[in-house]
Coordinates of C-alpha atoms and ligand atoms in Angstrom, one line a residue:
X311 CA 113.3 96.1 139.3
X312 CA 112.8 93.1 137.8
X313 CA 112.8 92.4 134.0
X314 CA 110.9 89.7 131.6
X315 CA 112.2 90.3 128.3
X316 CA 109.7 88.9 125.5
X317 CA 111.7 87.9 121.7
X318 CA 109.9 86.5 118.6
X319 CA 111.3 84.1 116.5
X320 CA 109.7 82.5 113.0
X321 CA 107.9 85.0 111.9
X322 CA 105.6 88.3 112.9
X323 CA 102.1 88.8 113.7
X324 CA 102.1 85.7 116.3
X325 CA 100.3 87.9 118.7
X326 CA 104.0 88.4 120.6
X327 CA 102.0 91.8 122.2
X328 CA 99.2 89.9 123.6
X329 CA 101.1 87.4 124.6
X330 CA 103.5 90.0 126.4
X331 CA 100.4 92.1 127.9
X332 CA 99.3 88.9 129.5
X333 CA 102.2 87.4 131.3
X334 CA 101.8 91.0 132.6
X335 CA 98.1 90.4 133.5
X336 CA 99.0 86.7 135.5
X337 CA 101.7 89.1 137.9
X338 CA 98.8 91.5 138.1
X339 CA 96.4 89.3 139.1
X340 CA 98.8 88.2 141.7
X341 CA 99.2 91.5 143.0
X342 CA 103.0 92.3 141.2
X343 CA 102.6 95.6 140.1
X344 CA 104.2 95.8 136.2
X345 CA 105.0 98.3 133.9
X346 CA 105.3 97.8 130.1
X347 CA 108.2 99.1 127.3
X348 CA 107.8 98.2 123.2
X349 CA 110.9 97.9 121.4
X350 CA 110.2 99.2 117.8
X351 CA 113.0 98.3 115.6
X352 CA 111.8 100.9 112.7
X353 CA 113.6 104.0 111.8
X354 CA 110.9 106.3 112.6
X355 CA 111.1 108.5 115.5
X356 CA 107.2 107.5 116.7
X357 CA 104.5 105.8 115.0
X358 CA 102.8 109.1 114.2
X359 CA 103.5 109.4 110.8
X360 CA 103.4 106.6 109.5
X361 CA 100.5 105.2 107.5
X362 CA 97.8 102.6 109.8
X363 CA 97.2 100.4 106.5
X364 CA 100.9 99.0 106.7
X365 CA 101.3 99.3 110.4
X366 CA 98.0 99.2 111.9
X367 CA 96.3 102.1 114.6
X368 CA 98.5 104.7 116.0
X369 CA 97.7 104.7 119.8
X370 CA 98.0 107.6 121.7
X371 CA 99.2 107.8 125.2
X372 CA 98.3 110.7 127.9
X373 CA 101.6 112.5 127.0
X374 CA 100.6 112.9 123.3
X375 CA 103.0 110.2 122.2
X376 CA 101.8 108.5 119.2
X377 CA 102.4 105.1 119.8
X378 CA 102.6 101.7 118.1
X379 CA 99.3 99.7 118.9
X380 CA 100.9 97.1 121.0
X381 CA 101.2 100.1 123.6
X382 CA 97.2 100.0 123.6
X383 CA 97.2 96.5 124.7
X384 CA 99.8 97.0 127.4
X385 CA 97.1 99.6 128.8
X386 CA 93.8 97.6 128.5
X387 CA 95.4 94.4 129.8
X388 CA 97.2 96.1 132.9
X389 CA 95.2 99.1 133.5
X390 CA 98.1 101.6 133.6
X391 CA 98.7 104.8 131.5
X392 CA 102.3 104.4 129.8
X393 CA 104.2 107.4 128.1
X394 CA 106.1 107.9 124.8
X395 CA 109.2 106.9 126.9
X396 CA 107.8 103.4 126.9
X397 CA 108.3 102.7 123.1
X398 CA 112.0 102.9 122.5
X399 CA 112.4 103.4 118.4
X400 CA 115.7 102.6 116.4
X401 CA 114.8 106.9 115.3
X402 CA 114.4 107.8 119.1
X403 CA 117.9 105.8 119.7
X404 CA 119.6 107.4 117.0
X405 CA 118.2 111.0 117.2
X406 CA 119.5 110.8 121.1
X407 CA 122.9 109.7 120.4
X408 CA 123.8 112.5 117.1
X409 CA 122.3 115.2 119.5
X410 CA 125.0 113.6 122.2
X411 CA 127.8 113.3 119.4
X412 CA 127.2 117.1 118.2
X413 CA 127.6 118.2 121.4
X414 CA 130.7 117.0 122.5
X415 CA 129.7 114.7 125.0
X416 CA 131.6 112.0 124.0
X417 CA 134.8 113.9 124.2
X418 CA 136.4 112.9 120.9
X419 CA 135.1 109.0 120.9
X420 CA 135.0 107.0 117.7
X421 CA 130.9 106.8 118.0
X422 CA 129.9 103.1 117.4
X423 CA 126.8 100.6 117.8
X424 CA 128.6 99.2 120.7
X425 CA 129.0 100.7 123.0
X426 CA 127.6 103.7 122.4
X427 CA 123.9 103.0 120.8
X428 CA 124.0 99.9 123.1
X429 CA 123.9 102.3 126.1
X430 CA 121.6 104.3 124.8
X431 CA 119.3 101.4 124.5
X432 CA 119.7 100.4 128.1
X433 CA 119.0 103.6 129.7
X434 CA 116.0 104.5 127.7
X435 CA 115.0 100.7 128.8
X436 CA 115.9 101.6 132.4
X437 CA 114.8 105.0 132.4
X438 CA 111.3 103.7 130.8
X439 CA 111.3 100.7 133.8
X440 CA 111.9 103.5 136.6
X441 CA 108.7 105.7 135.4
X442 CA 106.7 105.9 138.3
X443 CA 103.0 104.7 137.9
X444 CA 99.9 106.3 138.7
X445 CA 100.3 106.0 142.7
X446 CA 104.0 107.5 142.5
X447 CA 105.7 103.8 143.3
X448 CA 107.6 102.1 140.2
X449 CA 106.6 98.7 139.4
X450 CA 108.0 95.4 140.2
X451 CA 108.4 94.2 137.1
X452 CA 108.8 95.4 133.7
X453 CA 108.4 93.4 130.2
X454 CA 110.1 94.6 127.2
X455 CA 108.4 93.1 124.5
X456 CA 111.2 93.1 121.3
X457 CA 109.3 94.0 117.8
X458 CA 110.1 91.9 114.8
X459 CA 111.8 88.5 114.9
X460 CA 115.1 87.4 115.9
X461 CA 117.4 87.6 113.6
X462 CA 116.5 90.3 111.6
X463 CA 119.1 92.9 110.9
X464 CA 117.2 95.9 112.7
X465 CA 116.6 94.1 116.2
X466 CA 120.5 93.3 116.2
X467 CA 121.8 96.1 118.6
X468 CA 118.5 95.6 120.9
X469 CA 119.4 92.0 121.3
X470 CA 122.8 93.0 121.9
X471 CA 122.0 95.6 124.7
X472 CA 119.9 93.3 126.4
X473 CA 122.5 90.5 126.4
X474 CA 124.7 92.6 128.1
X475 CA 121.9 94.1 130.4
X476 CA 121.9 90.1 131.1
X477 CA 125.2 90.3 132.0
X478 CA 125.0 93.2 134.4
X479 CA 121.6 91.8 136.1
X480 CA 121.4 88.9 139.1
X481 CA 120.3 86.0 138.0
X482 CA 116.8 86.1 139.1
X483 CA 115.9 89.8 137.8
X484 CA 116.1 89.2 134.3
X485 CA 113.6 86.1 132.8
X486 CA 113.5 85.7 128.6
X487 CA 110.2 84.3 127.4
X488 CA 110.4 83.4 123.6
X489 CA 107.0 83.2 121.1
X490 CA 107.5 81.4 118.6
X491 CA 105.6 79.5 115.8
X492 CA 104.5 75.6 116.3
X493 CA 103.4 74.5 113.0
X494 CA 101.2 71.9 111.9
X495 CA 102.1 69.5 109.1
X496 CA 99.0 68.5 106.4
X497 CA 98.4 65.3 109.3
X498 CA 98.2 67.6 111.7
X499 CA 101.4 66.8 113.8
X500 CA 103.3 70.1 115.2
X501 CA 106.1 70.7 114.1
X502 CA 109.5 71.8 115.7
X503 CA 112.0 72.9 113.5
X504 CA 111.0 76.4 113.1
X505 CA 111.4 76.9 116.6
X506 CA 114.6 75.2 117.1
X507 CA 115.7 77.4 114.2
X508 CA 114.7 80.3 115.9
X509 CA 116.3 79.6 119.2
X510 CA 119.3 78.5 117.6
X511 CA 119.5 82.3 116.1
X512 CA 118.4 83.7 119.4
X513 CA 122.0 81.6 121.1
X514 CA 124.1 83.0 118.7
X515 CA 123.3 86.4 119.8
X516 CA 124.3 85.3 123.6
X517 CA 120.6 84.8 125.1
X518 CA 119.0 81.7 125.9
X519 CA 115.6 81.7 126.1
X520 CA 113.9 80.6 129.9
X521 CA 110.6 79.9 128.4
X522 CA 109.4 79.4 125.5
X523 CA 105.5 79.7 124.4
X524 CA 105.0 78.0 121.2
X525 CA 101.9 79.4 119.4
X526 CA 99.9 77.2 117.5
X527 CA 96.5 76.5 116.0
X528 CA 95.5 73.9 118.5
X529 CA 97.2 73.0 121.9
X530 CA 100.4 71.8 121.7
X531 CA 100.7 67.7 123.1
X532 CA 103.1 66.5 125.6
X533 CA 105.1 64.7 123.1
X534 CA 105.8 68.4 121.4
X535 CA 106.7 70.0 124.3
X536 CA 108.8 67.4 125.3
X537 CA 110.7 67.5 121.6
X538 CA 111.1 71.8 122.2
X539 CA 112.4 71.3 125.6
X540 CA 115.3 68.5 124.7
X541 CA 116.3 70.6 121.4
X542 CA 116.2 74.0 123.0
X543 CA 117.6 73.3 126.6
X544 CA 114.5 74.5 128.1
X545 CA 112.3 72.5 130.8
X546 CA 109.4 71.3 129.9
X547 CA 107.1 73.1 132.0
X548 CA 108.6 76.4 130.6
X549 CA 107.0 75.4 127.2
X550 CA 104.0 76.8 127.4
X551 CA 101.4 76.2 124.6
X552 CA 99.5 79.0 123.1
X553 CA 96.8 78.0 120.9
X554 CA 94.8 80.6 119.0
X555 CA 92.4 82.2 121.0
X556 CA 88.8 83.1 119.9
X557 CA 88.9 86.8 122.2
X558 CA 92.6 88.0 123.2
X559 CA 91.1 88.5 126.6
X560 CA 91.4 84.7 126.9
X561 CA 95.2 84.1 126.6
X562 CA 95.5 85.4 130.2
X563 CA 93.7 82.6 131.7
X564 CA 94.9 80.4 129.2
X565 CA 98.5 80.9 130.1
X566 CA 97.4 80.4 133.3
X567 CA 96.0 77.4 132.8
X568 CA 99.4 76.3 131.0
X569 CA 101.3 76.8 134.2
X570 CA 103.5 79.8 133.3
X571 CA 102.5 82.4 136.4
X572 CA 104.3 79.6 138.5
X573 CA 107.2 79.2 135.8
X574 CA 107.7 83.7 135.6
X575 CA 107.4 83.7 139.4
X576 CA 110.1 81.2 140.3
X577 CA 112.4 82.6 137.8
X578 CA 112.2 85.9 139.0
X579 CA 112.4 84.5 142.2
X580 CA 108.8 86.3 143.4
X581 CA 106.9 85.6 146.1
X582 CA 104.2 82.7 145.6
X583 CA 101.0 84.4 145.5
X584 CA 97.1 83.4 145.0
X585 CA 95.7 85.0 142.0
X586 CA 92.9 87.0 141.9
X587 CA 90.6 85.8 139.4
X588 CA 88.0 88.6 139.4
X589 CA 89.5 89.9 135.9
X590 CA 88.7 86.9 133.9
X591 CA 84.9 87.3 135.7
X592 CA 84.7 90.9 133.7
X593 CA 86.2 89.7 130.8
X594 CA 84.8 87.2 130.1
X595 CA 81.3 88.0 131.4
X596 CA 78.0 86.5 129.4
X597 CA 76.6 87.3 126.8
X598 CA 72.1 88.1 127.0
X599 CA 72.0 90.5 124.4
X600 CA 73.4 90.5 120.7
X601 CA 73.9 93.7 118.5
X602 CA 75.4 94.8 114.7
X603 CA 76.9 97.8 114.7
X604 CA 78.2 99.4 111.3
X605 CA 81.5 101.4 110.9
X606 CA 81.4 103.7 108.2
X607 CA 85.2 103.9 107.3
X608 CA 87.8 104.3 103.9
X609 CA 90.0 101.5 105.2
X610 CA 89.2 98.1 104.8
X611 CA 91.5 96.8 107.7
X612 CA 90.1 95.9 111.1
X613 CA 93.9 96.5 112.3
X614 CA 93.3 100.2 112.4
X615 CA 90.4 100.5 114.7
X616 CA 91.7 97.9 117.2
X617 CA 91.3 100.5 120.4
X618 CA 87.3 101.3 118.8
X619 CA 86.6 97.5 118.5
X620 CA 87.9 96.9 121.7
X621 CA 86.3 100.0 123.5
X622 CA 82.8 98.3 121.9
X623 CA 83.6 94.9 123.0
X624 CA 84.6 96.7 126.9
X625 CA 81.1 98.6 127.0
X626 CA 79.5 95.4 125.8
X627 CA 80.6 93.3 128.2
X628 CA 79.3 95.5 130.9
X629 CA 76.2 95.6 129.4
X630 CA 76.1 91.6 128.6
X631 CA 76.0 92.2 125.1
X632 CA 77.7 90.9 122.1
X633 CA 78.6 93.4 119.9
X634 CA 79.0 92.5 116.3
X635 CA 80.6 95.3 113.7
X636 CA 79.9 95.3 110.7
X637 CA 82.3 97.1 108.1
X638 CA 81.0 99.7 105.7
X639 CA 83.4 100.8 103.1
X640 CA 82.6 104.9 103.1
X641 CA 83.2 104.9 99.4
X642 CA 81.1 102.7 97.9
X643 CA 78.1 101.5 100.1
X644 CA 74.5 101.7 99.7
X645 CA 72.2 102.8 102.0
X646 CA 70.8 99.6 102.4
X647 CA 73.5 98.4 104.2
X648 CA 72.4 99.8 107.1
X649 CA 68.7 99.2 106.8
X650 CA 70.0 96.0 109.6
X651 CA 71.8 97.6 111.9
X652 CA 71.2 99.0 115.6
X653 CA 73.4 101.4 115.3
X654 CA 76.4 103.8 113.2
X655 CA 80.0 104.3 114.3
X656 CA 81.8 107.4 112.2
X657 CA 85.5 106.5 113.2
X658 CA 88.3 109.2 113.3
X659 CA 90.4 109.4 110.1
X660 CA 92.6 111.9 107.3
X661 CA 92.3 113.3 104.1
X662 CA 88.8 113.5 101.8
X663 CA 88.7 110.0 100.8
X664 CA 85.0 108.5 102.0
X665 CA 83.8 111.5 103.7
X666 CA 80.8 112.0 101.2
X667 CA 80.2 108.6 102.1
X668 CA 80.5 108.9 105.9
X669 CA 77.8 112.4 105.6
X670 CA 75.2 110.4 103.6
X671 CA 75.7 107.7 106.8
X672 CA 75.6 110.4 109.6
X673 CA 72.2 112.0 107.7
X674 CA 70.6 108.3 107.6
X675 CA 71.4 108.0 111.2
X676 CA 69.4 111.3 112.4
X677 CA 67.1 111.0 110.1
X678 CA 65.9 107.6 111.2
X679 CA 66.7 107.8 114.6
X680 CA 69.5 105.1 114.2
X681 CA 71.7 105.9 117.4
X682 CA 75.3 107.6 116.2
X683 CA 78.5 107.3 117.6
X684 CA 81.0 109.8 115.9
X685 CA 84.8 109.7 117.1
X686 CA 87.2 112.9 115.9
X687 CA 86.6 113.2 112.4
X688 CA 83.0 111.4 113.1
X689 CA 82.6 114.8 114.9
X690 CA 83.7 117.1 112.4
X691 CA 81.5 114.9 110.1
X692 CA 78.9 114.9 112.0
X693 CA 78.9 119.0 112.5
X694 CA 78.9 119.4 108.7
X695 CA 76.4 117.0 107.8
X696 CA 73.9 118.7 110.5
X697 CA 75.2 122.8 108.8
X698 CA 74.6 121.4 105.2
X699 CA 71.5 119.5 105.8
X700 CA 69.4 121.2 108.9
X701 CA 70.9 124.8 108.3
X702 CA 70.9 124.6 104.6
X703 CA 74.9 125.3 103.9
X704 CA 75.2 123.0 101.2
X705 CA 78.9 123.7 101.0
X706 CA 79.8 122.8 104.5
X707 CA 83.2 121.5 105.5
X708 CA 86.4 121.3 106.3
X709 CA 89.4 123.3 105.4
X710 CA 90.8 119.5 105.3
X711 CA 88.3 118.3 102.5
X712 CA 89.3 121.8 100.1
X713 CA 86.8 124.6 99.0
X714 CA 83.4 125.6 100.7
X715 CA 82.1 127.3 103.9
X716 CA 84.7 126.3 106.4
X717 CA 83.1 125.0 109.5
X718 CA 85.8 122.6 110.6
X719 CA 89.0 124.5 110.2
X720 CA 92.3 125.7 111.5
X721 CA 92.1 128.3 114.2
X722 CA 94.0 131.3 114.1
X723 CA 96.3 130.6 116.5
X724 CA 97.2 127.1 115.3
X725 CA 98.2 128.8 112.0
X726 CA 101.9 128.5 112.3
X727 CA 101.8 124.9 112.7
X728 CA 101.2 123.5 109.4
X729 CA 103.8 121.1 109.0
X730 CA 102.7 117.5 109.5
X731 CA 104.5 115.5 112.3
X732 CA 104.1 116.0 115.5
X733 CA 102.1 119.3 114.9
X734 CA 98.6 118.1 115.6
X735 CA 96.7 118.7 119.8
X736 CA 97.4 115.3 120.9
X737 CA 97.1 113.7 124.4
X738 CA 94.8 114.8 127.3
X739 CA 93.1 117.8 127.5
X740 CA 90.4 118.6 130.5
X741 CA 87.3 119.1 128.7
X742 CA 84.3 120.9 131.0
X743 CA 80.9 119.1 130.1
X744 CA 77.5 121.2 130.4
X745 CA 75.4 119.7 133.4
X746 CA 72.4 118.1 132.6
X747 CA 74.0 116.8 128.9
X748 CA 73.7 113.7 127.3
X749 CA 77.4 113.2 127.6
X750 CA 77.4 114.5 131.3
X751 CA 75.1 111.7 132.6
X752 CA 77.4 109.2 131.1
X753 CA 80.3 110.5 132.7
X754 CA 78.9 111.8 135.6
X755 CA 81.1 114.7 135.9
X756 CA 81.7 118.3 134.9
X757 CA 85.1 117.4 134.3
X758 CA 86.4 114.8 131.6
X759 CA 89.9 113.9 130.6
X760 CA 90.3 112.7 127.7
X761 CA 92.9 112.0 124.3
X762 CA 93.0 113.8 121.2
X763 CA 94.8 113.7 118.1
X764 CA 93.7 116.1 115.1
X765 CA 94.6 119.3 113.7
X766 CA 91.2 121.1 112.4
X767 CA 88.0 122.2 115.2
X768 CA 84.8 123.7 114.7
X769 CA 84.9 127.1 113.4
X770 CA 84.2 129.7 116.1
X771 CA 82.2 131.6 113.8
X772 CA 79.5 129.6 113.6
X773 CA 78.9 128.0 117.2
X774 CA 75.8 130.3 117.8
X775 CA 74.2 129.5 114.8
X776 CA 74.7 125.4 114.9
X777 CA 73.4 125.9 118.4
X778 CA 70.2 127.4 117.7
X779 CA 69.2 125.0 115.1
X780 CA 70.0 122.1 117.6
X781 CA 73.4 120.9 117.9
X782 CA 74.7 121.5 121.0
X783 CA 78.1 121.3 122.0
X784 CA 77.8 119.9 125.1
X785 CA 81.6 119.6 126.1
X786 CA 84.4 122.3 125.4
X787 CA 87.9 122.8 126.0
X788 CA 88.0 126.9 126.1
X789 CA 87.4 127.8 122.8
X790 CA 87.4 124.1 121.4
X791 CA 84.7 122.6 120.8
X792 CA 84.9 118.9 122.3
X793 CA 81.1 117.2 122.2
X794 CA 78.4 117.5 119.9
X795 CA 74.7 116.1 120.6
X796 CA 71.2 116.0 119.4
X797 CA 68.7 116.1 122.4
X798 CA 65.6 113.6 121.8
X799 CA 65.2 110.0 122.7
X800 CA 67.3 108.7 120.0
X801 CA 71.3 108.5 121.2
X802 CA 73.4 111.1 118.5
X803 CA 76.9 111.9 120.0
X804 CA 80.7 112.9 118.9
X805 CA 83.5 113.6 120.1
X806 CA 86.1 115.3 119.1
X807 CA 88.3 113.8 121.5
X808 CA 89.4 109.8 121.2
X809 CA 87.9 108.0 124.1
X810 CA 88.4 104.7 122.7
X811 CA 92.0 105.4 123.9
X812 CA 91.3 105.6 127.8
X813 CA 88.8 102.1 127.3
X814 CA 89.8 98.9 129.6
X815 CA 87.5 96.0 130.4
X816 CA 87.4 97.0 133.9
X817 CA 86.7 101.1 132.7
X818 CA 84.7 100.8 129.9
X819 CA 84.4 104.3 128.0
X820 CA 81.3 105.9 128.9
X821 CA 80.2 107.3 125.3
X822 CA 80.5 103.7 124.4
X823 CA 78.6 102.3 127.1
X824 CA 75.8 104.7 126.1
X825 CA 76.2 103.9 122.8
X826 CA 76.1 99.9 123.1
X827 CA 72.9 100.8 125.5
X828 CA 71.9 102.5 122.9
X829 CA 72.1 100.4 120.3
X830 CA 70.7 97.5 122.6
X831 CA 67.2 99.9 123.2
X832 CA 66.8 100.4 119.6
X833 CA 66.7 96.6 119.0
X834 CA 64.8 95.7 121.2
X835 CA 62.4 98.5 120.3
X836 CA 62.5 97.3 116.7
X837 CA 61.5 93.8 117.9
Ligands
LIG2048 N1 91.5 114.8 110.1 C1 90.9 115.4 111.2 C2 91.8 116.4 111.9 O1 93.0 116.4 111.7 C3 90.5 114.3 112.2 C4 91.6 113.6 112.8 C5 91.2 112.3 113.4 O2 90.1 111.8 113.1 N2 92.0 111.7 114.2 O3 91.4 117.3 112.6

């Protein structure tokens, strides 16, 4: 096993996990195969509870382990399915090592960072390495992308376990790549300091960095890269430039471009390959077609739908078209706002802020024939708007949203599992799906796997009626209902699962792909 360990230096937020997921992508291409761990430094035990305004989308993995977002990237970019052992939290650390301590295992030891949460560090980092992928073999190489920035005080004991993992390692199985920030001055000149600053921090922990990819508004000139490699002991073709890109699915080739496959490779001491370039043909596929889609949601960050926006832009690339989103703010928006769209996205979501907001968008979409896309609570939206409005139960809801006629609510045998955290059905679930269905042509199958994470389902109670005034629930997992859909020409469909989750350029998601189709129809229809 070989291992590319990925710091970040300046500051956050320089795209550290794209740039992590794509290294991964160049050995990919190359026919390496690579596995990838997140190193959260937070206190939290998972990412589950913790609110996706500060911290952006909680991904979920196969397992059920609710996942920082970075995780999600590592999946589209490499096509793998990770598990909750792939994002090592300062809580998971911690947890493991008072469990150990109140059961004796360290027979009397004084229990300290080092050595004792420093080894914890590196088996969870080996252990996570060692995971066997889909086929049963383990990978070839596995990044470990380090969250926050050097020198903060959290990241201190990851640092230190990997400097000793450094240590313990050949040479050649252990490669540190180091994104940092590249400035520009008011003339437009890059500027080096922060980055020397940064490495310097990075030395006195005991790791010097092999590469280092400087990321920056606009390319980076010789004379920069020169300046980084004298000052930070690096050579020059291991300073890669990383301008901002306009899609992330173009940093792959751009690394590329930049040399660093070649740089990785020799450090690691791999095998000169040929890449295979068919990835960058998918992703980066043209555009015929150009479509606005609105997403009816309470929060106002983009951040928290990453997996839907990128599941969109997968099913729109296979269909050649662009697909624009526009955001709808459930709250406060008027129903002219979506007079000029081609289609409506209800996304999943908690609590009773915006959902009278997200039923008046659901009853303009059937109404008008608007295709609809609902995802989780989208779903359970969806099912009330259709009891309150077609059946006439104008008190349909959720037990979530308070008082009424409860036709989203907790079943009897989930009673005992109120508490929040780590309580909800999350992960995969086999879902059967009704021949002949809407949702069956896209997937082709009787069988689906898909993620969930939610707590409430449709009430059992009222199935039958629903039914027979022309909601079908097309999909179910036993007594769970799982898919909802209109028949008719125009496209009406939720889930109550996540598919967004399972989405990769080269597997787009079908309800998306029939949605973008969809939504591509309608336009041209309206033409
Ligand atoms: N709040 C809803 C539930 O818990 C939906 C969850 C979601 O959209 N992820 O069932």
């Amino acid at each position: 096993m070989k291992y590319i360990i990925v710091t970040g230096g300046v500051m956050s937020g320089l795209g550290k996990g794209i740039t992590t997921a794509s290294i991964g992508r160049l050995l990919k291409n190359r026919g390496y195969s690579v596995t990838a761990v997140k190193i959260d430094p937070y206190l939290n035990i998972d990412a589950g509870t913790m609110n996706p305004a500060q911290h952006g989308e909680v991904f979920v993995l196969k397992d059920g382990g609710e996942v920082d977002l970075d995780l999600g990237n590592y999946e589209r970019f490499l096509d793998i399915s990770l598990t909750s052992d792939h994002n090592i939290t300062t809580g998971r650390v911690y947890q493991s090592v008072i469990e150990k301590e109140r059961r004796g295992d360290y027979l009397g030891a004084t229990v300290q960072i080092i050595p004792h949460i420093t080894n914890e560090i590196k088996e969870c980092i080996r252990n996570a390495a060692s995971n066997p992928l889909e086929d049963g073999s383990t990978a070839d190489v596995c990044l470990v992308e380090v969250g926050g920035t050097v020198g903060d005080i959290e990241s201190m004991p990851f640092l230190e376990a990997i400097r000793q993992m450094h240590g313990e390692l050949a040479q050649d199985e252990m490669a540190l790549v180091h994104v940092t920030l590249v400035p520009a001055d008011t003339m437009g000149d890059h500027k080096t300091k922060p980055t020397q600053h940064s490495v310097k921090a990075l030395r006195e922990l005991g790791l010097h960095p092999d590469v280092i990819v400087g990321r920056s508004e606009i390319v980076m000139d010789p004379g920069t890269k020169r300046k980084i490699s004298e000052f930070c002991d690096v050579s020059q073709r291991a300073v890669i430039s990383a301008a901002t890109a306009g899609d992330i699915y173009e940093v792959p080739m751009e690394l590329e471009r930049e040399g660093l496959a070649d740089v990785v490779t020799e450090l690691l001491d791999l095998e000169k390959r040929e890449a295979d370039n068919e990835w960058y043909r998918i992703v980066s596929r043209e555009y015929t077609s150009r479509i606005t889609i609105a997403i009816v949601s309470k929060y106002g960050i983009e951040d928290v739908y990453i997996s839907i926006k990128e599941a969109l832009k997968h099913a729109g690339r296979r269909l050649s078209t662009e697909v624009r989103i526009k955001w709808i703010d459930a709250e406060t928006f008027e129903l002219q706002e979506l007079e000029d769209v081609d289609g409506i996205l209800v996304p999943g979501g908690f609590g009773t802020r915006g959902i009278e907001g997200k039923l008046r968008a659901i009853k303009y979409a059937r109404e008008n024939g608007v295709p609809f896309l609902g995802l989780c609570l989208g779903f359970q939206t969806a099912v009330a708007e259709f009891c309150r409005n077609v059946l006439g139960w104008t008190d349909a809801g959720s037990e979530e949203w308070g008082e009424g006629k409860h036709v989203i609510a907790i079943l009897p045998e989930q009673e005992d599992v109120l508490n929040l955290g780590g309580t909800m059905r999350l992960g995969d679930c086999e879902i059967d799906v009704i021949a002949g269905s809407r949702i069956y042509n896209l997937y082709g199958s009787k069988k689906i796997v898909e993620r969930h994470r939610h707590r409430y389902e449709v009430n059992p109670e009222y199935i039958d009626e629903i039914e027979k005034a022309g909601l079908k629930f097309s999909g179910r997992c036993r007594n769970r209902m799982e898919v909802c859909e209109i028949d008719g020409d125009s496209f009406f469909l939720a889930t109550q699962f996540h598919p967004e989750f399972k989405s990769t350029p080269t597997r787009p998601s079908p309800p998306y792909v029939g949605f973008v189709e969809a939504c591509r129809d309608n336009r041209r229809e309206k033409k």
